[in-house]
Amino acid sequence: MTVDLDAEADLARCGALKDFWYVACLSTELPANKPIARTVFGTGLVLFRGPDGAPTALRDRCLHRNARLSKGDVFDGKLGCPYHGWVYDASGAVVEIPALGPPQRGEKLDAHACAHEGLKPAPCELGRLARFPTREQDGLVYVYLGADVTQARAEPFRVPYWGQRGWTVYFMVTRFANGVTNLVENFMDVPHTSFVHRGWFRNPTRKRVPSTVKRHAGRVRMTYHQEDDALTGLGRLFNPRGLPLVHTDEFIVPNVTRVDYQWGDSGFAINSQCTPIGPTDTLVYTAISYRLPVDVPGAWVGRALTPLVRWYTQQVIQQDVRIMETQRQGLTDGPGGGVYSGTEADLHHADIEAYRRWLREGAHGPGPEDAERDVVFWV
């Protein structure tokens, strides 16, 4: 298998990968009075909230002298450039140029009308910044970089258990020095947990793990048939009664993974959405959703547990950050990087790569065929 990370993160070469919604930031990261910068598919964006509080995403480059608008100010739902103070509204139009002095009009007027009303030509005649559609839901702000948002291949992904009674949901934002394909494979990978997360998440047991890999409608679902499977560390807190563990991993095109661990009516779901910055640079927005066993007394227990869960999951994800950096170092060390060997334990990874390669090449035809296969590996 070959993975072309350079093409996957390039807006001009990523094919249909761009025709989806990508997380740009947490809702809490975008205040009403300050812009933030993001890079998606190598494209610089500035995000800010318009006069109605809705998020706006524009090209992060002033039309005047190309200064970064994300270094500017937000006032009255408009964005001011830090260099010469040009002002943009939420549509990307120039509405004020301080150097022209008053009076100015934001709407476009012809020369005769301007002369009649004693106004200078409208600033918006100078052009308009590229504007990208945004969507805010489930505590996340999404952005769409494709050519036509009405042709988006899917709606923004819904965070598991968001707003559901009895469930606690929090986010982690993590920057990884690796590409999206390698990251989603890591998040869907069980064998590495015995080595990268030894003692924290799972210990080597040399147990046989029969599993089923199902590839269907843009999803790769891994179901594990190991009744006596158990997690170390935090897993014991969620399963004090020793109930059987139900474990599934799922990839959803083009960039989403969901990992579920369920013990009866309690458990947790780890949902990660990957936003490509560049070939080996990605922001991952991970939603941790968890529910304690129903026989745990008092809501205060859940509140008291949250800091511990946050700390624990941060330690685990930093272990993945380090191993993904280690993989990237190998990928970029001379020729041959990105060509992978695989075994039966990597069958679901091959399915992920097949979907992402199909999208990267333009998504022509029906895509990878549906398939369901039983596999066995050891952990």
Short mmCIF file of C-alpha atoms in Angstrom, two decimals, residues 247-379:
data_model
loop_
_atom_site.label_atom_id
_atom_site.label_comp_id
_atom_site.label_asym_id
_atom_site.label_seq_id
_atom_site.Cartn_x
_atom_site.Cartn_y
_atom_site.Cartn_z
CA HIS A 247 -15.67 -2.97 21.91
CA THR A 248 -16.12 -1.56 18.41
CA ASP A 249 -13.96 0.76 16.29
CA GLU A 250 -15.30 2.64 13.29
CA PHE A 251 -13.86 4.88 10.57
CA ILE A 252 -16.21 7.27 8.76
CA VAL A 253 -14.97 8.94 5.57
CA PRO A 254 -13.01 11.00 5.18
CA ASN A 255 -11.41 11.78 8.56
CA VAL A 256 -13.48 10.55 11.52
CA THR A 257 -13.01 7.69 13.96
CA ARG A 258 -15.24 6.48 16.75
CA VAL A 259 -14.08 3.99 19.39
CA ASP A 260 -16.67 2.58 21.81
CA TYR A 261 -16.11 0.63 25.03
CA GLN A 262 -19.36 -0.45 26.66
CA TRP A 263 -20.05 -2.35 29.88
CA GLY A 264 -23.79 -2.77 30.29
CA ASP A 265 -25.27 0.74 30.59
CA SER A 266 -21.91 2.43 31.23
CA GLY A 267 -18.89 3.11 29.07
CA PHE A 268 -17.21 5.71 26.94
CA ALA A 269 -16.91 6.73 23.30
CA ILE A 270 -13.83 8.38 21.82
CA ASN A 271 -14.66 10.38 18.70
CA SER A 272 -11.77 11.99 16.82
CA GLN A 273 -12.12 14.34 13.84
CA CYS A 274 -8.90 15.13 11.96
CA THR A 275 -8.32 18.45 10.19
CA PRO A 276 -5.32 18.48 7.82
CA ILE A 277 -2.99 21.45 8.16
CA GLY A 278 -0.24 20.13 5.90
CA PRO A 279 1.18 16.76 4.79
CA THR A 280 2.51 15.84 8.22
CA ASP A 281 0.67 18.30 10.44
CA THR A 282 -2.88 17.74 11.70
CA LEU A 283 -5.21 19.13 14.36
CA VAL A 284 -7.33 16.44 15.99
CA TYR A 285 -10.53 17.33 17.82
CA THR A 286 -11.37 14.48 20.17
CA ALA A 287 -14.69 14.28 22.00
CA ILE A 288 -14.63 12.01 25.05
CA SER A 289 -18.17 10.93 25.97
CA TYR A 290 -18.67 8.80 29.07
CA ARG A 291 -21.39 7.48 31.34
CA LEU A 292 -20.85 5.95 34.76
CA PRO A 293 -22.68 2.81 35.91
CA VAL A 294 -26.25 3.59 37.02
CA ASP A 295 -25.58 2.28 40.52
CA VAL A 296 -22.89 4.89 41.22
CA PRO A 297 -24.52 7.15 43.86
CA GLY A 298 -24.82 10.90 43.38
CA ALA A 299 -24.15 13.24 40.48
CA TRP A 300 -21.18 14.65 42.39
CA VAL A 301 -19.25 11.46 41.64
CA GLY A 302 -19.40 12.22 37.93
CA ARG A 303 -18.25 15.78 38.48
CA ALA A 304 -15.42 14.63 40.73
CA LEU A 305 -14.35 12.00 38.21
CA THR A 306 -14.13 14.39 35.25
CA PRO A 307 -10.72 15.92 36.17
CA LEU A 308 -9.30 12.41 36.58
CA VAL A 309 -10.72 11.26 33.25
CA ARG A 310 -9.35 14.37 31.54
CA TRP A 311 -5.90 13.86 33.02
CA TYR A 312 -5.87 10.18 32.12
CA THR A 313 -6.97 10.68 28.52
CA GLN A 314 -4.41 13.46 28.06
CA GLN A 315 -1.63 11.08 29.12
CA VAL A 316 -2.83 8.41 26.69
CA ILE A 317 -3.20 10.75 23.73
CA GLN A 318 0.27 12.22 24.31
CA GLN A 319 1.64 8.69 23.98
CA ASP A 320 0.03 8.58 20.54
CA VAL A 321 1.48 12.03 19.73
CA ARG A 322 4.96 10.68 20.40
CA ILE A 323 4.57 7.46 18.40
CA MET A 324 3.06 9.37 15.46
CA GLU A 325 6.09 11.67 15.53
CA THR A 326 8.30 8.58 15.52
CA GLN A 327 6.46 7.24 12.47
CA ARG A 328 6.72 10.59 10.68
CA GLN A 329 10.47 10.61 11.20
CA GLY A 330 10.68 7.28 9.39
CA LEU A 331 8.34 8.41 6.62
CA THR A 332 10.43 11.47 5.82
CA ASP A 333 13.83 9.78 6.07
CA GLY A 334 14.80 9.40 2.43
CA PRO A 335 13.03 7.48 -0.37
CA GLY A 336 10.54 4.71 0.28
CA GLY A 337 8.45 6.51 2.90
CA GLY A 338 4.73 5.95 2.60
CA VAL A 339 5.01 2.44 1.16
CA TYR A 340 3.54 0.07 3.74
CA SER A 341 3.61 -3.67 4.29
CA GLY A 342 0.63 -5.32 5.97
CA THR A 343 -0.73 -8.50 7.52
CA GLU A 344 -4.20 -9.81 8.35
CA ALA A 345 -4.16 -7.57 11.42
CA ASP A 346 -3.98 -4.55 9.08
CA LEU A 347 -6.97 -5.46 6.92
CA HIS A 348 -9.11 -2.61 8.27
CA HIS A 349 -6.24 -0.20 7.60
CA ALA A 350 -6.18 -1.32 3.96
CA ASP A 351 -9.92 -0.57 3.80
CA ILE A 352 -9.36 2.93 5.21
CA GLU A 353 -6.59 3.55 2.69
CA ALA A 354 -8.82 2.32 -0.14
CA TYR A 355 -11.56 4.81 0.74
CA ARG A 356 -9.18 7.74 1.19
CA ARG A 357 -7.28 6.92 -2.01
CA TRP A 358 -10.57 6.77 -3.94
CA LEU A 359 -11.56 10.20 -2.59
CA ARG A 360 -8.11 11.68 -3.22
CA GLU A 361 -8.25 10.53 -6.84
CA GLY A 362 -11.57 12.30 -7.39
CA ALA A 363 -14.15 9.74 -6.21
CA HIS A 364 -14.95 8.57 -9.72
CA GLY A 365 -17.20 5.54 -9.94
CA PRO A 366 -18.92 3.77 -7.05
CA GLY A 367 -15.86 3.46 -4.81
CA PRO A 368 -14.57 0.43 -2.90
CA GLU A 369 -17.03 -2.47 -2.89
CA ASP A 370 -18.78 -3.49 0.31
CA ALA A 371 -17.07 -6.36 2.07
CA GLU A 372 -17.22 -8.26 5.36
CA ARG A 373 -14.41 -10.54 6.52
CA ASP A 374 -13.41 -12.32 9.72
CA VAL A 375 -9.84 -11.83 10.91
CA VAL A 376 -7.77 -12.92 13.90
CA PHE A 377 -4.90 -11.16 15.63
CA TRP A 378 -3.17 -11.32 19.01
CA VAL A 379 -2.69 -8.77 21.76
#
